Amino acid sequence: MMRIILLGPPGSGKGTQASLLEEKLGVPKIATGDLFRDAVRRRTPLGLKVKEIMERGELVSDGLTGQLIKEKITQPECHGGYILDGFPRNLNQVKYLEMIDSSRLEVVIDLDVEEEEIIQRLSARRVCPQCQAVYNIILKPPKKDNKCDNCQADLITRDDDRPEVIRKRLQVYRRETQPLIDYYQKKGNYKRIKGTRSVEEVFKEIWEWLSPYLANSGLRAGK
Ligand code: AMP
């Protein structure tokens, strides 16, 4: 019945680690950024509202974001637990989450990566517009030049991974999201993990730290 929150700046590896946790625990990952991007692609009313905000690297309003997250976490598949990637992003969202789903054990994993490294990572990030696989042209290049390994689609650079937008997103992170570190540190069940090692090493550390919580939460690996 646990909620796992992944904190950390854009490009710190939250999405990658959330997917690994999702696979291992068999509970859904909810990534607000992915949900918004999907709405933009499908040109839904929500997508039309958030497109330009995202392209500028700013935060979508708490009202729209809250509505989206509430719709997701009240679904039956989230009853057994869920993993949040990219939410909450400010203190208002923290309070909202605690209000709509208060009775859970909550653990927070904060991926720590320095800004210089973030800028390098995001500039080298490429994504598949079809299956959403994520690559890094330096650290994790696709097998064939600029083609997705899974579906052969041409890889693209996310609109908000352009250098001027990256700077803006980092600014927003520092101002809005960094205060959450202090909040969750005081609240407890918080772990900062160095996010600059390999995906496997980071995951191993997350898993080791999570294990005692998992034992008490009814969640188990390999579901
Ligand atoms: P991400 O993929 O998490 O980097 O999110 C991409 C963009 O989606 C952000 O720059 C925001 O514009 C928007 N977004 C994602 N999550 C949130 C959130 N919790 N609150 C507000 N805006 C968000």
Short mmCIF file of C-alpha atoms and ligand atoms in Angstrom, two decimals:
data_model
loop_
_atom_site.label_atom_id
_atom_site.label_comp_id
_atom_site.label_asym_id
_atom_site.label_seq_id
_atom_site.Cartn_x
_atom_site.Cartn_y
_atom_site.Cartn_z
CA MET A 1 0.00 0.00 0.00
CA MET A 2 3.00 2.17 -0.52
CA ARG A 3 3.63 5.35 -2.47
CA ILE A 4 7.13 5.86 -3.81
CA ILE A 5 8.03 9.42 -4.79
CA LEU A 6 11.03 10.05 -7.03
CA LEU A 7 12.49 13.49 -6.56
CA GLY A 8 15.38 15.07 -8.42
CA PRO A 9 16.10 17.60 -11.16
CA PRO A 10 15.10 17.00 -14.79
CA GLY A 11 17.45 14.47 -16.33
CA SER A 12 18.47 12.90 -13.02
CA GLY A 13 17.14 9.50 -14.08
CA LYS A 14 13.77 9.50 -12.30
CA GLY A 15 11.95 8.06 -15.31
CA THR A 16 14.46 5.26 -15.82
CA GLN A 17 14.46 4.25 -12.16
CA ALA A 18 10.67 4.56 -11.90
CA SER A 19 10.29 2.17 -14.85
CA LEU A 20 12.63 -0.35 -13.22
CA LEU A 21 10.66 -0.12 -9.98
CA GLU A 22 7.40 -0.49 -11.86
CA GLU A 23 8.66 -3.64 -13.53
CA LYS A 24 10.04 -5.16 -10.37
CA LEU A 25 7.14 -4.28 -8.06
CA GLY A 26 4.26 -4.62 -10.48
CA VAL A 27 2.65 -1.35 -9.43
CA PRO A 28 2.05 1.53 -11.85
CA LYS A 29 4.41 4.40 -12.44
CA ILE A 30 2.69 7.74 -12.89
CA ALA A 31 4.82 10.30 -14.71
CA THR A 32 3.00 13.61 -15.06
CA GLY A 33 5.41 14.79 -17.77
CA ASP A 34 4.65 11.68 -19.88
CA LEU A 35 0.91 12.17 -19.38
CA PHE A 36 1.11 15.81 -20.44
CA ARG A 37 3.27 14.95 -23.48
CA ASP A 38 0.78 12.30 -24.48
CA ALA A 39 -2.07 14.83 -24.23
CA VAL A 40 -0.07 17.25 -26.41
CA ARG A 41 0.56 14.55 -29.03
CA ARG A 42 -3.11 13.61 -29.13
CA ARG A 43 -4.14 17.26 -29.21
CA THR A 44 -6.69 16.81 -26.43
CA PRO A 45 -8.14 19.90 -24.71
CA LEU A 46 -5.62 19.37 -21.90
CA GLY A 47 -2.80 19.02 -24.43
CA LEU A 48 -3.73 22.28 -26.12
CA LYS A 49 -3.69 24.07 -22.76
CA VAL A 50 -0.28 22.79 -21.65
CA LYS A 51 1.72 22.68 -24.90
CA GLU A 52 3.19 26.16 -24.79
CA ILE A 53 3.78 26.11 -21.04
CA MET A 54 5.85 22.94 -21.46
CA GLU A 55 7.75 24.32 -24.42
CA ARG A 56 8.79 27.26 -22.23
CA GLY A 57 9.95 24.90 -19.47
CA GLU A 58 7.46 26.26 -16.96
CA LEU A 59 5.18 24.33 -14.64
CA VAL A 60 1.61 23.52 -15.62
CA SER A 61 -0.90 24.96 -13.13
CA ASP A 62 -1.48 23.08 -9.90
CA GLY A 63 -5.17 22.87 -10.78
CA LEU A 64 -4.65 20.95 -14.04
CA THR A 65 -1.85 18.84 -12.61
CA GLY A 66 -3.85 17.99 -9.50
CA GLN A 67 -6.84 16.94 -11.55
CA LEU A 68 -4.68 14.66 -13.68
CA ILE A 69 -2.97 13.03 -10.71
CA LYS A 70 -6.25 12.52 -8.86
CA GLU A 71 -7.77 10.76 -11.87
CA LYS A 72 -4.80 8.40 -11.95
CA ILE A 73 -4.25 7.53 -8.32
CA THR A 74 -7.91 6.86 -7.64
CA GLN A 75 -7.93 4.09 -10.29
CA PRO A 76 -8.18 0.54 -8.89
CA GLU A 77 -4.73 -0.41 -10.23
CA CYS A 78 -3.17 2.13 -7.86
CA HIS A 79 -4.80 0.73 -4.73
CA GLY A 80 -1.90 -1.63 -4.11
CA GLY A 81 0.67 1.16 -4.42
CA TYR A 82 2.18 3.45 -7.04
CA ILE A 83 5.32 5.25 -8.08
CA LEU A 84 5.36 8.99 -8.78
CA ASP A 85 7.82 10.48 -11.25
CA GLY A 86 7.69 14.27 -11.63
CA PHE A 87 4.97 14.85 -9.06
CA PRO A 88 4.83 16.61 -6.63
CA ARG A 89 6.88 19.53 -7.93
CA ASN A 90 6.03 22.23 -5.40
CA LEU A 91 4.74 22.44 -1.84
CA ASN A 92 1.20 23.11 -2.96
CA GLN A 93 1.20 19.79 -4.84
CA VAL A 94 2.66 18.04 -1.78
CA LYS A 95 -0.27 19.24 0.32
CA TYR A 96 -2.76 18.28 -2.35
CA LEU A 97 -1.36 14.75 -2.59
CA GLU A 98 -1.49 14.34 1.18
CA MET A 99 -5.08 15.52 1.15
CA ILE A 100 -6.40 13.23 -1.60
CA ASP A 101 -4.51 10.09 -0.55
CA SER A 102 -3.46 10.41 3.05
CA SER A 103 -3.39 6.90 4.42
CA ARG A 104 -0.31 5.47 2.73
CA LEU A 105 3.19 4.69 3.74
CA GLU A 106 5.21 7.18 1.72
CA VAL A 107 8.88 6.91 0.84
CA VAL A 108 10.93 9.46 -1.06
CA ILE A 109 13.98 8.81 -3.20
CA ASP A 110 15.89 11.91 -4.19
CA LEU A 111 18.28 11.46 -7.12
CA ASP A 112 21.20 13.80 -6.75
CA VAL A 113 22.96 14.96 -9.94
CA GLU A 114 24.91 18.19 -10.37
CA GLU A 115 23.73 20.85 -12.78
CA GLU A 116 26.65 20.61 -15.16
CA GLU A 117 26.00 16.92 -15.62
CA ILE A 118 22.26 17.56 -16.02
CA ILE A 119 22.88 20.00 -18.86
CA GLN A 120 25.13 17.49 -20.60
CA ARG A 121 22.64 14.67 -20.14
CA LEU A 122 19.62 16.60 -21.36
CA SER A 123 21.45 17.97 -24.39
CA ALA A 124 22.37 14.42 -25.39
CA ARG A 125 18.93 12.93 -24.69
CA ARG A 126 16.92 11.59 -27.62
CA VAL A 127 13.50 9.98 -27.37
CA CYS A 128 11.45 7.73 -29.56
CA PRO A 129 8.20 9.48 -30.49
CA GLN A 130 6.52 6.11 -30.96
CA CYS A 131 7.41 3.93 -27.95
CA GLN A 132 8.90 6.66 -25.68
CA ALA A 133 12.22 4.80 -25.26
CA VAL A 134 14.94 7.16 -24.04
CA TYR A 135 18.52 7.28 -25.37
CA ASN A 136 21.61 9.33 -24.77
CA ILE A 137 23.75 9.84 -27.85
CA ILE A 138 26.92 9.61 -25.75
CA LEU A 139 26.14 7.21 -22.90
CA LYS A 140 23.39 5.04 -24.37
CA PRO A 141 23.31 5.47 -28.15
CA PRO A 142 20.85 3.54 -30.31
CA LYS A 143 22.30 0.62 -32.28
CA LYS A 144 21.52 2.27 -35.60
CA ASP A 145 22.19 5.95 -36.04
CA ASN A 146 19.23 7.98 -34.70
CA LYS A 147 16.79 5.05 -35.00
CA CYS A 148 14.88 3.51 -32.10
CA ASP A 149 16.15 0.01 -31.24
CA ASN A 150 12.60 -1.18 -30.52
CA CYS A 151 10.53 0.26 -33.35
CA GLN A 152 13.01 1.81 -35.82
CA ALA A 153 11.29 5.21 -35.65
CA ASP A 154 13.46 8.32 -36.09
CA LEU A 155 14.54 9.61 -32.69
CA ILE A 156 13.75 13.19 -31.74
CA THR A 157 14.97 15.79 -29.25
CA ARG A 158 12.26 16.79 -26.78
CA ASP A 159 11.10 20.37 -27.37
CA ASP A 160 12.06 21.24 -23.82
CA ASP A 161 15.56 19.74 -24.11
CA ARG A 162 16.78 22.78 -26.08
CA PRO A 163 19.56 24.64 -24.21
CA GLU A 164 17.56 27.77 -23.34
CA VAL A 165 14.63 25.68 -22.07
CA ILE A 166 16.95 23.42 -20.07
CA ARG A 167 18.22 26.50 -18.22
CA LYS A 168 14.66 27.59 -17.51
CA ARG A 169 13.65 24.14 -16.22
CA LEU A 170 16.61 24.08 -13.87
CA GLN A 171 15.67 27.52 -12.59
CA VAL A 172 12.09 26.34 -11.98
CA TYR A 173 13.42 23.21 -10.26
CA ARG A 174 15.60 25.24 -7.89
CA ARG A 175 12.82 27.64 -7.03
CA GLU A 176 9.80 25.34 -6.83
CA THR A 177 10.94 21.76 -6.26
CA GLN A 178 14.15 21.99 -4.24
CA PRO A 179 12.24 23.14 -1.12
CA LEU A 180 10.57 19.71 -1.15
CA ILE A 181 13.89 18.13 -0.21
CA ASP A 182 13.86 19.96 3.08
CA TYR A 183 10.21 19.11 3.63
CA TYR A 184 10.62 15.36 3.03
CA GLN A 185 13.91 15.19 4.91
CA LYS A 186 12.09 16.48 7.99
CA LYS A 187 9.09 14.24 7.39
CA GLY A 188 11.29 11.09 7.25
CA ASN A 189 11.42 8.00 5.01
CA TYR A 190 13.64 10.05 2.72
CA LYS A 191 16.81 8.91 0.98
CA ARG A 192 19.20 10.90 -1.15
CA ILE A 193 20.99 8.74 -3.69
CA LYS A 194 23.86 9.76 -5.93
CA GLY A 195 22.44 9.59 -9.44
CA THR A 196 25.69 9.81 -11.37
CA ARG A 197 26.62 6.13 -11.42
CA SER A 198 25.33 3.50 -13.81
CA VAL A 199 21.59 2.82 -14.00
CA GLU A 200 22.18 -0.61 -12.42
CA GLU A 201 24.23 0.74 -9.53
CA VAL A 202 21.68 3.45 -8.76
CA PHE A 203 18.88 0.91 -8.87
CA LYS A 204 20.76 -1.45 -6.57
CA GLU A 205 21.12 1.26 -3.96
CA ILE A 206 17.45 2.20 -4.25
CA TRP A 207 16.45 -1.43 -3.90
CA GLU A 208 18.60 -2.00 -0.83
CA TRP A 209 17.20 1.05 0.87
CA LEU A 210 13.62 0.15 -0.04
CA SER A 211 13.77 -3.49 1.07
CA PRO A 212 12.78 -3.01 4.74
CA TYR A 213 9.86 -0.81 3.69
CA LEU A 214 8.74 -3.37 1.14
CA ALA A 215 8.75 -6.07 3.78
CA ASN A 216 6.24 -4.01 5.81
CA SER A 217 4.07 -2.84 2.97
CA GLY A 218 2.75 -6.00 1.41
CA LEU A 219 4.62 -5.16 -1.81
CA ARG A 220 7.01 -7.74 -3.13
CA ALA A 221 9.42 -8.05 -5.99
CA GLY A 222 8.61 -10.17 -9.00
CA LYS A 223 4.88 -9.75 -9.05
P1 AMP B 1 9.13 16.09 -17.05
O1 AMP B 1 8.97 15.08 -18.13
O2 AMP B 1 8.84 15.53 -15.66
O3 AMP B 1 10.45 16.80 -17.11
O4 AMP B 1 7.99 17.19 -17.29
C1 AMP B 1 7.92 17.92 -18.48
C2 AMP B 1 7.07 19.15 -18.28
O5 AMP B 1 5.74 18.77 -17.92
C3 AMP B 1 7.51 20.08 -17.17
O6 AMP B 1 8.55 20.96 -17.58
C4 AMP B 1 6.21 20.82 -16.88
O7 AMP B 1 5.91 21.77 -17.87
C5 AMP B 1 5.19 19.70 -17.00
N1 AMP B 1 5.01 19.01 -15.70
C6 AMP B 1 5.32 17.72 -15.43
N2 AMP B 1 5.02 17.42 -14.15
C7 AMP B 1 4.50 18.53 -13.61
C8 AMP B 1 4.01 18.87 -12.31
N3 AMP B 1 4.00 17.98 -11.31
N4 AMP B 1 3.55 20.14 -12.12
C9 AMP B 1 3.54 21.04 -13.11
N5 AMP B 1 4.01 20.81 -14.35
C10 AMP B 1 4.48 19.56 -14.61
#
